[in-house]
Amino acid sequence: MNQLDQLKQHTIVVADTGNFKQLAQFAPRDATTNPSLILKAVQQPDYAPLLAETVAAHKGQPLEEIVDHVLVRFGREILKVVPGRVSTEVDARLSFDTAATVARARRITAMYEDAGIGRERVLIKIASTWEGIQAARILEHERIHCNLTLLFSFCQAVACGEAGVRLISPFVGRIYDWHRKSAGSSWDEAANAGANDPGVKSVAQIYTYYKKFGVDTEVMGASFRNVGQIVALAGCDLLTISPELLAQLQGSEAPVQRALDPAAAAKAAVHAATFNEASFRWALNEDAMATEKLAEGIRAFAADAVKLDRMIEGM
């Protein structure tokens, strides 16, 4: 079997793309999108008519509603290809506004339901700020399930578990990027590969904690830079992988061994943790990598949201 088929024996494989025409060849169960991926997709000739058609159908509505219709339209197309769920992201500019995030999530969910798609097939993506996590707590009580993204630290993961979030997306590659840049010329790639990769270690810690203490939140490793990071997390609940890396996995028959295992996690010597708002903000502040990457990620997604706004306004 190729590596992708081997990986699927241990982990649910998710495609990380807005390019739904690429999906079928990899047979993922779920798919995830974000503003950057949607922006990239709509700039391709294959998807320009879909964008134009959706914008024209909702002409005269407020811009933010038209944007949500575009996101949902891509989500609907993706759900024609994958049997599971699609993640659709709330505007990153609302990352510090709990009430606005809740309202936007409800509207996106209603748009899917109006198109005949049940909420069990949709995950609302929200940045893992304190405000975002509290929005997810409210939404989960309404059976609007959430994917908390831009997650870089243990405190974010614990708070998400306590809020009853359905799924989290810890960002392996961006953690790796930060540590590599921080180390500069002293970085040793071989010594920091596989299970020693700082991003892999972060996800393994969260996975172990959740399984040890029976936290139901699903862990979905995200933002991979290489196949080695993916293979080192075989056994994680889910892994969301770009089409480029899915193709690499499909093209290799190197062995894939299970790396994360719930039975081993149950025996791990770890202590329970809890965070209120003050302790959460302090723990995040003490983690320079998580603080910087969370802020940087929100800024990048917000910038792409602005570009998508301008593109739609110009139509």
CSV table of C-alpha atoms in Angstrom, one decimal:
chain,number,residue,atom,x,y,z
A,1,MET,CA,0.0,0.0,0.0
A,2,ASN,CA,1.1,3.6,-0.6
A,3,GLN,CA,1.7,5.8,2.4
A,4,LEU,CA,-1.7,7.5,2.1
A,5,ASP,CA,-3.6,4.2,2.3
A,6,GLN,CA,-1.4,3.1,5.2
A,7,LEU,CA,-2.1,6.4,7.0
A,8,LYS,CA,-5.9,5.9,6.5
A,9,GLN,CA,-5.7,2.7,8.6
A,10,HIS,CA,-4.8,4.8,11.6
A,11,THR,CA,-6.1,8.3,11.0
A,12,ILE,CA,-9.0,10.1,9.3
A,13,VAL,CA,-7.5,11.9,6.3
A,14,VAL,CA,-8.9,15.4,5.6
A,15,ALA,CA,-8.0,17.5,2.5
A,16,ASP,CA,-6.9,21.1,3.2
A,17,THR,CA,-8.0,22.9,0.1
A,18,GLY,CA,-10.7,25.0,-1.5
A,19,ASN,CA,-9.9,23.3,-4.8
A,20,PHE,CA,-12.8,20.8,-4.8
A,21,LYS,CA,-11.9,19.5,-8.3
A,22,GLN,CA,-8.7,18.0,-6.8
A,23,LEU,CA,-10.4,16.1,-4.0
A,24,ALA,CA,-11.7,12.9,-5.5
A,25,GLN,CA,-8.3,11.4,-6.4
A,26,PHE,CA,-7.3,11.4,-2.7
A,27,ALA,CA,-10.7,10.1,-1.3
A,28,PRO,CA,-10.5,12.2,2.0
A,29,ARG,CA,-13.4,11.9,4.5
A,30,ASP,CA,-13.5,15.6,5.3
A,31,ALA,CA,-12.2,18.9,3.8
A,32,THR,CA,-11.1,22.1,5.4
A,33,THR,CA,-11.0,25.6,3.9
A,34,ASN,CA,-9.9,29.1,5.1
A,35,PRO,CA,-10.0,32.6,3.6
A,36,SER,CA,-6.6,32.1,2.0
A,37,LEU,CA,-7.5,28.8,0.4
A,38,ILE,CA,-10.8,30.2,-0.9
A,39,LEU,CA,-9.0,33.4,-2.3
A,40,LYS,CA,-6.5,31.2,-4.0
A,41,ALA,CA,-9.3,29.0,-5.6
A,42,VAL,CA,-11.4,31.9,-6.9
A,43,GLN,CA,-8.4,33.4,-8.7
A,44,GLN,CA,-8.2,30.2,-10.8
A,45,PRO,CA,-10.1,30.1,-14.2
A,46,ASP,CA,-11.8,26.9,-13.2
A,47,TYR,CA,-13.6,28.6,-10.3
A,48,ALA,CA,-14.1,32.2,-11.6
A,49,PRO,CA,-17.6,31.3,-13.0
A,50,LEU,CA,-18.7,29.9,-9.6
A,51,LEU,CA,-17.7,33.1,-7.9
A,52,ALA,CA,-19.4,35.3,-10.5
A,53,GLU,CA,-22.6,33.3,-10.4
A,54,THR,CA,-22.8,33.4,-6.6
A,55,VAL,CA,-22.1,37.1,-6.4
A,56,ALA,CA,-24.7,37.8,-9.1
A,57,ALA,CA,-27.3,35.7,-7.3
A,58,HIS,CA,-27.0,37.8,-4.2
A,59,LYS,CA,-26.4,41.3,-5.7
A,60,GLY,CA,-27.7,44.1,-3.4
A,61,GLN,CA,-27.1,42.2,-0.2
A,62,PRO,CA,-24.6,43.4,2.4
A,63,LEU,CA,-21.0,42.6,1.4
A,64,GLU,CA,-20.4,40.3,4.4
A,65,GLU,CA,-23.5,38.3,3.5
A,66,ILE,CA,-22.3,37.8,-0.1
A,67,VAL,CA,-18.9,36.7,1.2
A,68,ASP,CA,-20.6,34.1,3.4
A,69,HIS,CA,-22.7,32.9,0.4
A,70,VAL,CA,-19.4,32.4,-1.5
A,71,LEU,CA,-17.8,30.4,1.3
A,72,VAL,CA,-20.9,28.3,1.7
A,73,ARG,CA,-21.1,27.7,-2.1
A,74,PHE,CA,-17.6,26.3,-2.0
A,75,GLY,CA,-18.5,24.3,1.0
A,76,ARG,CA,-21.5,22.8,-0.8
A,77,GLU,CA,-19.4,21.9,-3.8
A,78,ILE,CA,-16.8,20.2,-1.5
A,79,LEU,CA,-19.6,18.2,0.2
A,80,LYS,CA,-20.6,16.7,-3.2
A,81,VAL,CA,-17.1,15.1,-3.2
A,82,VAL,CA,-16.4,14.2,0.4
A,83,PRO,CA,-18.7,11.9,2.5
A,84,GLY,CA,-18.0,13.7,5.8
A,85,ARG,CA,-17.7,17.3,6.9
A,86,VAL,CA,-16.5,20.6,5.5
A,87,SER,CA,-15.0,23.4,7.7
A,88,THR,CA,-16.0,26.9,6.8
A,89,GLU,CA,-14.3,29.9,8.6
A,90,VAL,CA,-15.8,32.9,10.3
A,91,ASP,CA,-14.2,36.2,9.2
A,92,ALA,CA,-10.9,36.5,11.1
A,93,ARG,CA,-11.6,40.1,11.7
A,94,LEU,CA,-14.2,38.9,14.3
A,95,SER,CA,-11.6,36.9,16.3
A,96,PHE,CA,-11.9,39.1,19.4
A,97,ASP,CA,-15.7,39.6,19.3
A,98,THR,CA,-17.6,36.7,20.8
A,99,ALA,CA,-21.1,37.9,20.0
A,100,ALA,CA,-20.3,38.8,16.4
A,101,THR,CA,-18.6,35.4,15.9
A,102,VAL,CA,-21.7,33.6,17.2
A,103,ALA,CA,-24.0,35.6,14.9
A,104,ARG,CA,-21.8,34.9,11.9
A,105,ALA,CA,-21.6,31.2,12.7
A,106,ARG,CA,-25.4,31.0,13.0
A,107,ARG,CA,-25.8,32.7,9.6
A,108,ILE,CA,-23.4,30.4,7.9
A,109,THR,CA,-25.1,27.4,9.4
A,110,ALA,CA,-28.5,28.7,8.3
A,111,MET,CA,-27.2,29.2,4.7
A,112,TYR,CA,-26.1,25.5,4.6
A,113,GLU,CA,-29.4,24.4,6.1
A,114,ASP,CA,-31.3,26.5,3.5
A,115,ALA,CA,-29.4,24.5,0.9
A,116,GLY,CA,-30.5,21.2,2.4
A,117,ILE,CA,-27.2,20.5,4.3
A,118,GLY,CA,-27.5,19.5,7.9
A,119,ARG,CA,-25.3,21.0,10.6
A,120,GLU,CA,-23.7,17.6,11.3
A,121,ARG,CA,-21.8,18.0,8.0
A,122,VAL,CA,-20.5,21.5,8.8
A,123,LEU,CA,-17.8,22.7,11.2
A,124,ILE,CA,-17.5,26.4,11.8
A,125,LYS,CA,-13.8,27.4,11.9
A,126,ILE,CA,-13.0,30.0,14.6
A,127,ALA,CA,-9.6,31.3,15.7
A,128,SER,CA,-8.5,30.0,19.1
A,129,THR,CA,-8.6,33.3,21.0
A,130,TRP,CA,-10.3,33.4,24.4
A,131,GLU,CA,-13.3,35.2,22.7
A,132,GLY,CA,-13.4,32.6,19.9
A,133,ILE,CA,-13.4,29.7,22.4
A,134,GLN,CA,-16.3,31.3,24.3
A,135,ALA,CA,-18.2,31.7,21.1
A,136,ALA,CA,-17.6,28.0,20.4
A,137,ARG,CA,-18.9,27.1,23.8
A,138,ILE,CA,-22.2,28.9,23.0
A,139,LEU,CA,-22.4,27.4,19.5
A,140,GLU,CA,-21.8,23.8,20.6
A,141,HIS,CA,-24.8,24.1,23.0
A,142,GLU,CA,-26.8,24.9,19.9
A,143,ARG,CA,-25.4,21.8,18.0
A,144,ILE,CA,-23.4,24.1,15.8
A,145,HIS,CA,-20.1,22.2,15.8
A,146,CYS,CA,-16.8,24.1,15.7
A,147,ASN,CA,-13.3,23.7,14.5
A,148,LEU,CA,-11.0,25.9,16.6
A,149,THR,CA,-8.1,26.9,14.3
A,150,LEU,CA,-4.8,28.8,14.7
A,151,LEU,CA,-4.0,26.7,17.8
A,152,PHE,CA,-0.4,26.7,18.9
A,153,SER,CA,-0.4,26.1,22.7
A,154,PHE,CA,-1.4,23.7,25.4
A,155,CYS,CA,-3.6,26.3,27.1
A,156,GLN,CA,-5.6,26.9,24.0
A,157,ALA,CA,-6.2,23.1,23.7
A,158,VAL,CA,-7.2,22.7,27.3
A,159,ALA,CA,-9.6,25.6,27.1
A,160,CYS,CA,-11.2,24.2,23.9
A,161,GLY,CA,-11.7,20.9,25.7
A,162,GLU,CA,-13.3,22.5,28.6
A,163,ALA,CA,-15.6,24.5,26.3
A,164,GLY,CA,-16.8,21.2,24.6
A,165,VAL,CA,-15.4,22.1,21.2
A,166,ARG,CA,-16.0,19.4,18.6
A,167,LEU,CA,-12.5,19.6,17.0
A,168,ILE,CA,-9.2,21.6,17.2
A,169,SER,CA,-6.6,22.2,14.5
A,170,PRO,CA,-3.1,22.5,16.1
A,171,PHE,CA,-0.8,24.0,13.5
A,172,VAL,CA,2.3,21.7,13.2
A,173,GLY,CA,4.1,23.6,10.4
A,174,ARG,CA,3.8,27.1,11.7
A,175,ILE,CA,5.2,25.9,15.1
A,176,TYR,CA,8.1,24.3,13.2
A,177,ASP,CA,8.6,27.5,11.2
A,178,TRP,CA,8.9,29.6,14.4
A,179,HIS,CA,11.4,27.4,16.1
A,180,ARG,CA,13.5,27.0,13.0
A,181,LYS,CA,13.6,30.8,12.5
A,182,SER,CA,14.2,31.4,16.2
A,183,ALA,CA,17.2,29.0,16.2
A,184,GLY,CA,18.8,30.5,13.2
A,185,SER,CA,22.1,29.0,12.1
A,186,SER,CA,22.1,26.7,15.1
A,187,TRP,CA,19.0,24.8,13.8
A,188,ASP,CA,19.7,21.1,13.3
A,189,GLU,CA,17.1,19.7,10.9
A,190,ALA,CA,17.9,16.1,11.5
A,191,ALA,CA,17.7,16.5,15.3
A,192,ASN,CA,14.3,18.2,15.0
A,193,ALA,CA,12.7,15.8,12.6
A,194,GLY,CA,10.0,13.2,13.1
A,195,ALA,CA,8.9,12.8,16.7
A,196,ASN,CA,11.4,15.5,17.7
A,197,ASP,CA,9.8,18.1,15.5
A,198,PRO,CA,8.5,20.9,17.8
A,199,GLY,CA,5.1,21.0,16.0
A,200,VAL,CA,4.7,17.2,16.2
A,201,LYS,CA,5.6,17.3,19.9
A,202,SER,CA,2.9,19.9,20.5
A,203,VAL,CA,0.2,17.9,18.9
A,204,ALA,CA,1.4,14.7,20.6
A,205,GLN,CA,1.2,16.5,24.0
A,206,ILE,CA,-2.4,17.6,23.3
A,207,TYR,CA,-3.5,14.2,22.0
A,208,THR,CA,-2.0,12.5,25.0
A,209,TYR,CA,-3.8,14.9,27.4
A,210,TYR,CA,-7.1,14.5,25.7
A,211,LYS,CA,-7.0,10.7,25.7
A,212,LYS,CA,-5.7,10.5,29.3
A,213,PHE,CA,-8.5,12.6,30.7
A,214,GLY,CA,-11.3,11.5,28.3
A,215,VAL,CA,-11.7,14.8,26.5
A,216,ASP,CA,-14.1,14.2,23.6
A,217,THR,CA,-12.7,17.0,21.4
A,218,GLU,CA,-11.1,15.6,18.2
A,219,VAL,CA,-7.5,16.5,17.5
A,220,MET,CA,-6.7,17.3,13.8
A,221,GLY,CA,-3.1,18.1,13.1
A,222,ALA,CA,-2.8,20.8,10.4
A,223,SER,CA,-0.4,23.0,8.5
A,224,PHE,CA,2.2,20.5,7.5
A,225,ARG,CA,5.5,21.3,5.8
A,226,ASN,CA,6.7,17.8,4.9
A,227,VAL,CA,5.6,14.2,4.9
A,228,GLY,CA,7.8,13.4,7.9
A,229,GLN,CA,5.6,15.5,10.1
A,230,ILE,CA,2.5,13.7,8.9
A,231,VAL,CA,3.9,10.2,9.3
A,232,ALA,CA,5.1,11.1,12.9
A,233,LEU,CA,1.5,11.9,13.8
A,234,ALA,CA,-0.1,8.7,12.4
A,235,GLY,CA,-2.8,7.7,14.8
A,236,CYS,CA,-3.9,11.3,15.5
A,237,ASP,CA,-7.7,11.5,15.3
A,238,LEU,CA,-7.5,13.4,12.0
A,239,LEU,CA,-4.9,15.1,9.9
A,240,THR,CA,-5.7,17.8,7.3
A,241,ILE,CA,-3.2,17.7,4.5
A,242,SER,CA,-2.6,19.9,1.4
A,243,PRO,CA,-3.1,18.3,-2.1
A,244,GLU,CA,0.6,18.6,-2.7
A,245,LEU,CA,1.5,16.5,0.3
A,246,LEU,CA,-1.4,14.1,-0.3
A,247,ALA,CA,0.2,13.4,-3.7
A,248,GLN,CA,3.6,12.7,-2.1
A,249,LEU,CA,2.0,10.3,0.3
A,250,GLN,CA,0.2,8.6,-2.6
A,251,GLY,CA,3.4,8.3,-4.5
A,252,SER,CA,5.4,6.5,-1.8
A,253,GLU,CA,5.3,3.0,-0.4
A,254,ALA,CA,7.6,3.7,2.6
A,255,PRO,CA,6.2,2.1,5.8
A,256,VAL,CA,3.8,4.1,8.1
A,257,GLN,CA,3.7,3.0,11.7
A,258,ARG,CA,1.1,4.2,14.2
A,259,ALA,CA,2.8,6.9,16.3
A,260,LEU,CA,0.0,8.1,18.6
A,261,ASP,CA,-2.1,5.5,20.5
A,262,PRO,CA,-4.9,6.0,23.0
A,263,ALA,CA,-3.9,3.1,25.1
A,264,ALA,CA,-0.4,4.5,25.5
A,265,ALA,CA,-1.8,8.0,26.2
A,266,ALA,CA,-4.0,6.6,29.0
A,267,LYS,CA,-0.9,5.4,30.9
A,268,ALA,CA,1.0,8.7,30.5
A,269,ALA,CA,2.1,10.6,33.6
A,270,VAL,CA,0.4,13.9,32.9
A,271,HIS,CA,-1.6,16.2,35.3
A,272,ALA,CA,-5.0,17.7,34.7
A,273,ALA,CA,-5.1,21.4,34.0
A,274,THR,CA,-7.7,24.1,33.8
A,275,PHE,CA,-7.8,27.7,32.7
A,276,ASN,CA,-10.0,30.7,33.4
A,277,GLU,CA,-9.7,33.9,31.3
A,278,ALA,CA,-6.9,35.4,33.4
A,279,SER,CA,-4.8,32.2,33.6
A,280,PHE,CA,-5.4,31.5,29.9
A,281,ARG,CA,-4.3,35.0,28.8
A,282,TRP,CA,-1.2,34.7,31.1
A,283,ALA,CA,-0.2,31.2,29.8
A,284,LEU,CA,-0.6,32.4,26.2
A,285,ASN,CA,1.4,35.5,26.9
A,286,GLU,CA,4.2,33.4,28.4
A,287,ASP,CA,4.4,31.4,25.2
A,288,ALA,CA,6.1,33.7,22.7
A,289,MET,CA,5.7,31.3,19.8
A,290,ALA,CA,2.0,30.9,20.3
A,291,THR,CA,1.4,34.6,20.9
A,292,GLU,CA,3.2,35.6,17.7
A,293,LYS,CA,1.8,32.8,15.5
A,294,LEU,CA,-1.8,33.4,16.6
A,295,ALA,CA,-1.6,37.1,15.9
A,296,GLU,CA,0.3,36.6,12.6
A,297,GLY,CA,-2.3,34.0,11.5
A,298,ILE,CA,-5.3,36.2,12.3
A,299,ARG,CA,-3.6,39.1,10.4
A,300,ALA,CA,-2.9,36.9,7.4
A,301,PHE,CA,-6.5,35.5,7.2
A,302,ALA,CA,-7.9,39.0,7.7
A,303,ALA,CA,-5.8,40.4,4.9
A,304,ASP,CA,-7.0,37.7,2.5
A,305,ALA,CA,-10.6,38.4,3.7
A,306,VAL,CA,-10.1,42.0,2.7
A,307,LYS,CA,-8.8,40.9,-0.8
A,308,LEU,CA,-11.8,38.7,-1.3
A,309,ASP,CA,-14.1,41.6,-0.2
A,310,ARG,CA,-12.4,43.8,-2.8
A,311,MET,CA,-12.7,41.2,-5.5
A,312,ILE,CA,-16.4,40.8,-4.9
A,313,GLU,CA,-17.0,44.6,-4.7
A,314,GLY,CA,-15.3,44.9,-8.1
A,315,MET,CA,-17.7,42.5,-9.8
